[in-house]
Coordinates of C-alpha atoms in Angstrom, one line a residue:
X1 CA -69.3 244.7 28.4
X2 CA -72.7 243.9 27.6
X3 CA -75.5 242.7 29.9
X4 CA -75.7 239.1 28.4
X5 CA -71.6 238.9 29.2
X6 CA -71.6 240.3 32.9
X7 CA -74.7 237.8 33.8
X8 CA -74.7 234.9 31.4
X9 CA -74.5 232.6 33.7
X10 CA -77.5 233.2 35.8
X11 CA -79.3 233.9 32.7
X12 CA -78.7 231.4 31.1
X13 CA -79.3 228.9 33.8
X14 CA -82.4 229.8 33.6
X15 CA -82.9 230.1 29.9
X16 CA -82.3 226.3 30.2
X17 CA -84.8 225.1 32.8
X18 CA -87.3 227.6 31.8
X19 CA -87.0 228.7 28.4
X20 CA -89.1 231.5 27.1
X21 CA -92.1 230.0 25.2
X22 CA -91.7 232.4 22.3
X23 CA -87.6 231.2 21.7
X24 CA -89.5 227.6 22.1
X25 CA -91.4 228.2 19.4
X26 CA -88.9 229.7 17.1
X27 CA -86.3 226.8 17.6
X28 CA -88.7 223.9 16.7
X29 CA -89.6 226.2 13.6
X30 CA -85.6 226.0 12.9
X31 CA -85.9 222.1 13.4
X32 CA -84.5 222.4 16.6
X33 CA -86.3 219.7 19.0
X34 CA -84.3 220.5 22.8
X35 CA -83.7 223.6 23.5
X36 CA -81.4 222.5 26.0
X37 CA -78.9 220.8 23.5
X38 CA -79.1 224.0 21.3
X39 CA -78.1 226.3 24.3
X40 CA -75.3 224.0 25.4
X41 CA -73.8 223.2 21.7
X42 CA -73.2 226.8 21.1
X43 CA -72.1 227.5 24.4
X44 CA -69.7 224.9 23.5
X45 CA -68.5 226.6 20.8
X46 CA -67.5 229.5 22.6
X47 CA -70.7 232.0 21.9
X48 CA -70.2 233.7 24.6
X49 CA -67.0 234.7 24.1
X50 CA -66.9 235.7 20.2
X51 CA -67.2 239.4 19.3
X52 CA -68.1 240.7 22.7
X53 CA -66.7 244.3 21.8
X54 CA -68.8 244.6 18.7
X55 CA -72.1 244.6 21.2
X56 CA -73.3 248.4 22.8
X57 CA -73.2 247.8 26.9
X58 CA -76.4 247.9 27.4
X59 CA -77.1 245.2 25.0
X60 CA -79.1 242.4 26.5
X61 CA -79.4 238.7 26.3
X62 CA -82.7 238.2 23.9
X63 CA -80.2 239.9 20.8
X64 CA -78.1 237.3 21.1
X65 CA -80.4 234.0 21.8
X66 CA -82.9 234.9 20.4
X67 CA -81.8 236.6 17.1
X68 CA -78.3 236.0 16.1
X69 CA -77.4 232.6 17.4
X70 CA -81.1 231.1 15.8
X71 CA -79.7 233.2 12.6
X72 CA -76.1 231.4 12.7
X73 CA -78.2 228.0 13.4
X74 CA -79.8 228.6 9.9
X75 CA -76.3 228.8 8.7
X76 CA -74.9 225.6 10.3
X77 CA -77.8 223.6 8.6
X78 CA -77.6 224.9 5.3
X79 CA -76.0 222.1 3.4
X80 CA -73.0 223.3 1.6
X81 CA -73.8 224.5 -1.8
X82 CA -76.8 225.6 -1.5
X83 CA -78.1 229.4 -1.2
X84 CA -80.4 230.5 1.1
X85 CA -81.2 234.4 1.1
X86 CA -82.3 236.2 4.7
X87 CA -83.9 238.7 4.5
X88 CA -83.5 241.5 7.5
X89 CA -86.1 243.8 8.0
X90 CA -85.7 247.4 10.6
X91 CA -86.0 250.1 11.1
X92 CA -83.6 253.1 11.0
X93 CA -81.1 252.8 14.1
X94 CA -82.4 249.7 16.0
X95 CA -79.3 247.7 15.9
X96 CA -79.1 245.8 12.5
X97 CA -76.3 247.1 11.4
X98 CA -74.4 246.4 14.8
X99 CA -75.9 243.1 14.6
X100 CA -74.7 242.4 11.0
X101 CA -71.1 243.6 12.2
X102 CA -71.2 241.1 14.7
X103 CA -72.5 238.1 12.6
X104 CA -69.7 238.7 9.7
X105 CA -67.7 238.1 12.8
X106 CA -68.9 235.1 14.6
X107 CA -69.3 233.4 11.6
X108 CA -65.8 233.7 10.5
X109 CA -64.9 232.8 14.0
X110 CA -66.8 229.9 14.0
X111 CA -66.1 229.3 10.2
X112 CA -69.9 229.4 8.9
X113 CA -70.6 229.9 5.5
X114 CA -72.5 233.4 6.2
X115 CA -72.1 236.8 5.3
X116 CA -74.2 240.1 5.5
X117 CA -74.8 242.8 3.1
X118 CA -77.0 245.8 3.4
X119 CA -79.4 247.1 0.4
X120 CA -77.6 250.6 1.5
X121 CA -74.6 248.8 -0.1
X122 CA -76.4 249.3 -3.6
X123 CA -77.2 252.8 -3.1
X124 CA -76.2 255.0 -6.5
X125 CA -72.5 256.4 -7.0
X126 CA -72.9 259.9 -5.6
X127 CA -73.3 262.1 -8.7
X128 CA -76.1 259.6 -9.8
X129 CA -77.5 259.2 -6.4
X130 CA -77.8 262.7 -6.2
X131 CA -79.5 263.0 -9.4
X132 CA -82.4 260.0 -8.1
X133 CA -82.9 262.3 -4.8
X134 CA -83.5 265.4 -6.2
X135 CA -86.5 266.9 -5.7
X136 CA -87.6 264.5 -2.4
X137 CA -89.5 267.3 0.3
X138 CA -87.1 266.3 2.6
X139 CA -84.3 266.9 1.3
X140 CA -82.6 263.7 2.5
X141 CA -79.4 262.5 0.6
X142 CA -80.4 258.9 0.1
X143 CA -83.0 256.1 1.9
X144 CA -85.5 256.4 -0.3
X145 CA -87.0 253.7 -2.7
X146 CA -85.4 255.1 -6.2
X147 CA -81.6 255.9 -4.1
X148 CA -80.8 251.9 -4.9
X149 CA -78.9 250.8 -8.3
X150 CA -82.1 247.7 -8.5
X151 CA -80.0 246.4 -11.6
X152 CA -77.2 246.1 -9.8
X153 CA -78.5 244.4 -6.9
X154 CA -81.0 241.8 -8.6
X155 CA -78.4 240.7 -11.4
X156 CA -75.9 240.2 -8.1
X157 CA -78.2 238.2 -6.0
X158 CA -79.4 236.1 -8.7
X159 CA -75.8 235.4 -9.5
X160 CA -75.2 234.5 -6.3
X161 CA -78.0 232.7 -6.0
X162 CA -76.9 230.6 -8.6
X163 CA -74.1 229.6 -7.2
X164 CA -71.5 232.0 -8.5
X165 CA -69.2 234.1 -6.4
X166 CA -70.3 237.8 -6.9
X167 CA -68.5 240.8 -6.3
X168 CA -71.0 243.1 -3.8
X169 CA -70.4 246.7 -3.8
X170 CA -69.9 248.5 0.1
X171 CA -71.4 251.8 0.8
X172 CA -69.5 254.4 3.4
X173 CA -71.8 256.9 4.6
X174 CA -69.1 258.9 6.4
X175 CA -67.9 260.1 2.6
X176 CA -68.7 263.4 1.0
X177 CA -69.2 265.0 4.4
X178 CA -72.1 262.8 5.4
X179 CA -73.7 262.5 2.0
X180 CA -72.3 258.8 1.5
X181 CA -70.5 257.5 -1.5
X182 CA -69.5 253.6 -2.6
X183 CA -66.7 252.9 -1.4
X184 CA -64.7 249.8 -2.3
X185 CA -66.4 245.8 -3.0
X186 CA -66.5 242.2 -1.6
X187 CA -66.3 239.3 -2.4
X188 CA -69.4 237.0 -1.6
X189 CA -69.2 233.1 -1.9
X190 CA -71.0 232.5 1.4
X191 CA -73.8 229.8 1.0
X192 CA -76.2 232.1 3.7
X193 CA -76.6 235.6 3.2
X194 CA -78.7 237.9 4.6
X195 CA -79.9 241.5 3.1
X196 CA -80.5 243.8 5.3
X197 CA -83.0 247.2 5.3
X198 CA -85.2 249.7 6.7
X199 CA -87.8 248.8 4.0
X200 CA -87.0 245.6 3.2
X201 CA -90.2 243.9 2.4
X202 CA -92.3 246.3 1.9
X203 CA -95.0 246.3 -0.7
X204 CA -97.2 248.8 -2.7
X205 CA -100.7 249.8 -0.8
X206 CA -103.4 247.7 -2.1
X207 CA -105.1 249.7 -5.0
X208 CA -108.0 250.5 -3.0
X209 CA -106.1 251.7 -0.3
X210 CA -105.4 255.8 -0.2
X211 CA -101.9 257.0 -0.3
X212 CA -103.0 259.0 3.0
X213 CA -103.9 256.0 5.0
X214 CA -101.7 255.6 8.5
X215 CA -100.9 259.3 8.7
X216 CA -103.1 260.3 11.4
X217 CA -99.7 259.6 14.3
X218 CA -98.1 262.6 12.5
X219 CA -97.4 265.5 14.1
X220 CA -97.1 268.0 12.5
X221 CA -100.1 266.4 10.2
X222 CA -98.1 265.2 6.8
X223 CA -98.3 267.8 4.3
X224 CA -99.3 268.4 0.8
X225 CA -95.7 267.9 -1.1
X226 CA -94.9 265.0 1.4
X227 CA -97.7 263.1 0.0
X228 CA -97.2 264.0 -3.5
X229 CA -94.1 262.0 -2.9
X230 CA -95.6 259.2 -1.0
X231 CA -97.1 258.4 -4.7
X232 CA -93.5 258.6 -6.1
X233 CA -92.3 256.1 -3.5
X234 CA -95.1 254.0 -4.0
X235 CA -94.1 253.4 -7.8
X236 CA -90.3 252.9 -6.4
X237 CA -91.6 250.2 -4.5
X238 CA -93.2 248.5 -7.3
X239 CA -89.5 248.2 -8.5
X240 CA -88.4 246.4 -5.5
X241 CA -90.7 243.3 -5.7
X242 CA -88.7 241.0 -7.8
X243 CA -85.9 241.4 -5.0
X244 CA -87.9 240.7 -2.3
X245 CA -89.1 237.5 -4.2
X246 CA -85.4 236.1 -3.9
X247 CA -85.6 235.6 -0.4
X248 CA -86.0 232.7 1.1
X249 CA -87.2 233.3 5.1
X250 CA -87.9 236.9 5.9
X251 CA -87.2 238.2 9.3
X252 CA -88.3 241.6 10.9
X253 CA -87.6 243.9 13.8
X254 CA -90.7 245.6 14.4
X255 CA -90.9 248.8 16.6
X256 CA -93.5 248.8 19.3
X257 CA -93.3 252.5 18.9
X258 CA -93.1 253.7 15.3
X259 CA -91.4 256.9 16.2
X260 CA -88.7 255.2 17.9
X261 CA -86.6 255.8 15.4
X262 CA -86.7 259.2 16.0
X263 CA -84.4 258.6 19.2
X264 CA -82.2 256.0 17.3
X265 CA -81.1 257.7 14.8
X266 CA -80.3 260.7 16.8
X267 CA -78.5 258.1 19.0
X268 CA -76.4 256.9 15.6
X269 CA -75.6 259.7 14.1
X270 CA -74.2 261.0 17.6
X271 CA -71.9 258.0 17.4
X272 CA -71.1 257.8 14.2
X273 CA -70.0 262.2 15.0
X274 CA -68.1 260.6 17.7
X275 CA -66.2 258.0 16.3
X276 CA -66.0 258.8 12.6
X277 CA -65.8 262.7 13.1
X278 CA -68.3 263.3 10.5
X279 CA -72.5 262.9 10.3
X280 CA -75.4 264.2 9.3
X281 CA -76.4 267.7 11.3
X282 CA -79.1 267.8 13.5
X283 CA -81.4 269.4 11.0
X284 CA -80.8 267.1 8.4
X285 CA -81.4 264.2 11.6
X286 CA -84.5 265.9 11.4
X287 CA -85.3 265.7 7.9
X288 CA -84.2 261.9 8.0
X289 CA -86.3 261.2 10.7
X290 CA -89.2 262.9 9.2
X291 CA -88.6 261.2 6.0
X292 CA -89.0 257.8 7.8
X293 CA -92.1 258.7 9.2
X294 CA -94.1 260.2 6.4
X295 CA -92.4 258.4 3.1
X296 CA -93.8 255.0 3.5
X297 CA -97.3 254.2 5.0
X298 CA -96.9 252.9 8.7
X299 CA -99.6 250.0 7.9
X300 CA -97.1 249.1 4.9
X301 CA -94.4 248.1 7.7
X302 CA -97.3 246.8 9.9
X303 CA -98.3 244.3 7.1
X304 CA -94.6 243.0 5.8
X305 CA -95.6 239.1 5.3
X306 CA -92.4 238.3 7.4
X307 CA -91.6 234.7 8.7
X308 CA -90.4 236.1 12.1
X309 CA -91.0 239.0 13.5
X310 CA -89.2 240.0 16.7
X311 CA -90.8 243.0 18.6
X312 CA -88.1 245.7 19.6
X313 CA -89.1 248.4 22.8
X314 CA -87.6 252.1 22.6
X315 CA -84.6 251.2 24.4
X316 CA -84.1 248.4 21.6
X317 CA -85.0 245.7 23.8
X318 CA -86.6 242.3 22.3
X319 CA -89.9 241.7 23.8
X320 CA -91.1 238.9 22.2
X321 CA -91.6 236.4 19.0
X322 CA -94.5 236.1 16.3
X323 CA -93.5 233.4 13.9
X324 CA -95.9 234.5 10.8
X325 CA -95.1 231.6 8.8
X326 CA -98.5 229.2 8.1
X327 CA -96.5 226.4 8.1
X328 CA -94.6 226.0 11.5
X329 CA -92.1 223.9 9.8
X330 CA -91.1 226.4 6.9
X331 CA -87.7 227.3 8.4
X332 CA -86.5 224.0 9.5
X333 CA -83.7 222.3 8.4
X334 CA -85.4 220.1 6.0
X335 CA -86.2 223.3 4.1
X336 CA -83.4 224.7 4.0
X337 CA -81.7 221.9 1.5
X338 CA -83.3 223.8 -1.6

């Protein structure tokens, strides 16, 4: 059972006479004006209660007060009809997928018009998406900028968007003995959905910029191929812009450590071993994890022009909130009518 279960009450006790500053901050940018009326209308709805198996034990009380109920407020003030894209931003392994499992859930438990969809989701077929990552250093079998059908996934969300219900492809990356395939579709008629992604919102390096810039962490130091393919990614990304310009409100998980991932997806692809029976070996971990560090420029993850940005420690822990918005009132309800 997680943390937040086996000591909600003292917890939140004092979440309510002392609430953190940052979560302050956050809920009047959500249009919420007393924290203490937020805390007790959802506990009213049974919060604490819904999905409590779908968190890790060791899961704490920020993930779910300070990230997925302010997410599931969005969606309770969305007027109904209109489309509001959310953008998810994380790294590999931090908990984003765990936390999307756990918002499909609460929101059909509390019947909120949200659902969640991962750009891993649009990844190729196999046979093509092995054709887009031949030839990558690592030798990674998707991830990259260039492993996503971009066609695919713009003509859905601007369906969506629209106000159409779109079919949304779903991506099991269990199949083909780790490799991943698509696997089946959804439907998606949800008036808030959010897009998750480790590189969600990440932008080309200014032209001046070098394509070596932010590699001096690495060790061992990045090498010649790796960056010959940092410039390849760097045109994929180009091709991911008009995506990222459907989202509404941007959120991001930032790692205070960028080689956290290293231990998180080591951590995931033991579980997924364990419960699936099947996962990337520790080589190709390796590889991945390499991949992560060296594809994409550390200052390009540093500079995502995100709305909120919630800082995550190693052990996945939220330490605090940067609202990044100018306008403290972009994410309140009144903007959220379209």
């Amino acid at each position: 059972m997680p943390l937040f279960w086996r000591r909600s009450k003292l917890d939140l006790d004092r979440s309510l006479d002392h609430p953190h500053s940052d979560l302050q901050h956050l809920l009047q940018s959500l249009g919420v004006s007393d924290p203490n009326r937020w805390f007790d209308h959802w506990l009213d709805r049974g919060i604490d209660s819904v999905g409590q198996e779908l968190w890790p034990t060791d899961s704490t009380a920020e993930w779910l007060w300070w990230l997925a109920v302010p997410l599931l407020t969005i969606a309770e003030a969305v007027p109904q009809g209109t489309r509001h894209l959310i953008g998810l931003s994380a790294l590999p392994g931090c908990g984003k997928t765990t936390l999307g499992r756990w918002l499909d859930h609460a929101a059909k438990e509390l019947n909120l018009s949200l659902q969640v969809v991962s750009i891993d989701d649009f990844y190729w077929e196999g046979p093509a998406l092995e054709i887009a990552m031949q030839g990558n250093p690592w030798g990674v079998p998707r991830a990259l900028p260039g492993s996503h059908d971009l066609a695919l996934m713009q003509r859905s969300l601007t369906a969506w968007k629209q106000g159409e219900a779109v079919d949304l492809p779903r991506f099991d990356k269990a199949l083909r003995n780790g490799r991943g395939d698509r696997s089946g579709w959804f439907q998606c008629d949800a008036d808030v959905l959010i897009l998750e992604g480790w590189f969600l919102g990440c932008r080309p390096l200014d032209s001046q910029a070098s394509v070596d810039c932010g590699a001096d962490h690495l060790n061992p130091p990045i090498q010649p191929e790796e960056l010959s393919y940092r410039r390849i990614v760097q045109n994929q990304l180009e091709r991911y812009q008009p995506i990222w310009d459907l989202i509404d409100h941007l959120w991001q998980l930032s790692a205070d450590d960028f080689n956290a991932p290293s231990l998180w997806k080591q951590q995931q692809e033991s579980n997924q071993r364990r419960e699936r029976g099947v996962g990337l070996t520790s080589q190709q971990v390796d590889r991945f994890i390499r991949m992560v560090l060296t594809a994409i420029p550390s200052i390009s993850f540093e500079s995502i022009n995100a709305d909120v940005c919630l800082a995550v420690d190693t052990c996945r822990r939220l330490s605090r909130i940067s609202l990044h918005c100018c306008d403290q009132d972009s994410l309140s309800s009144d903007s959220l009518t379209g």
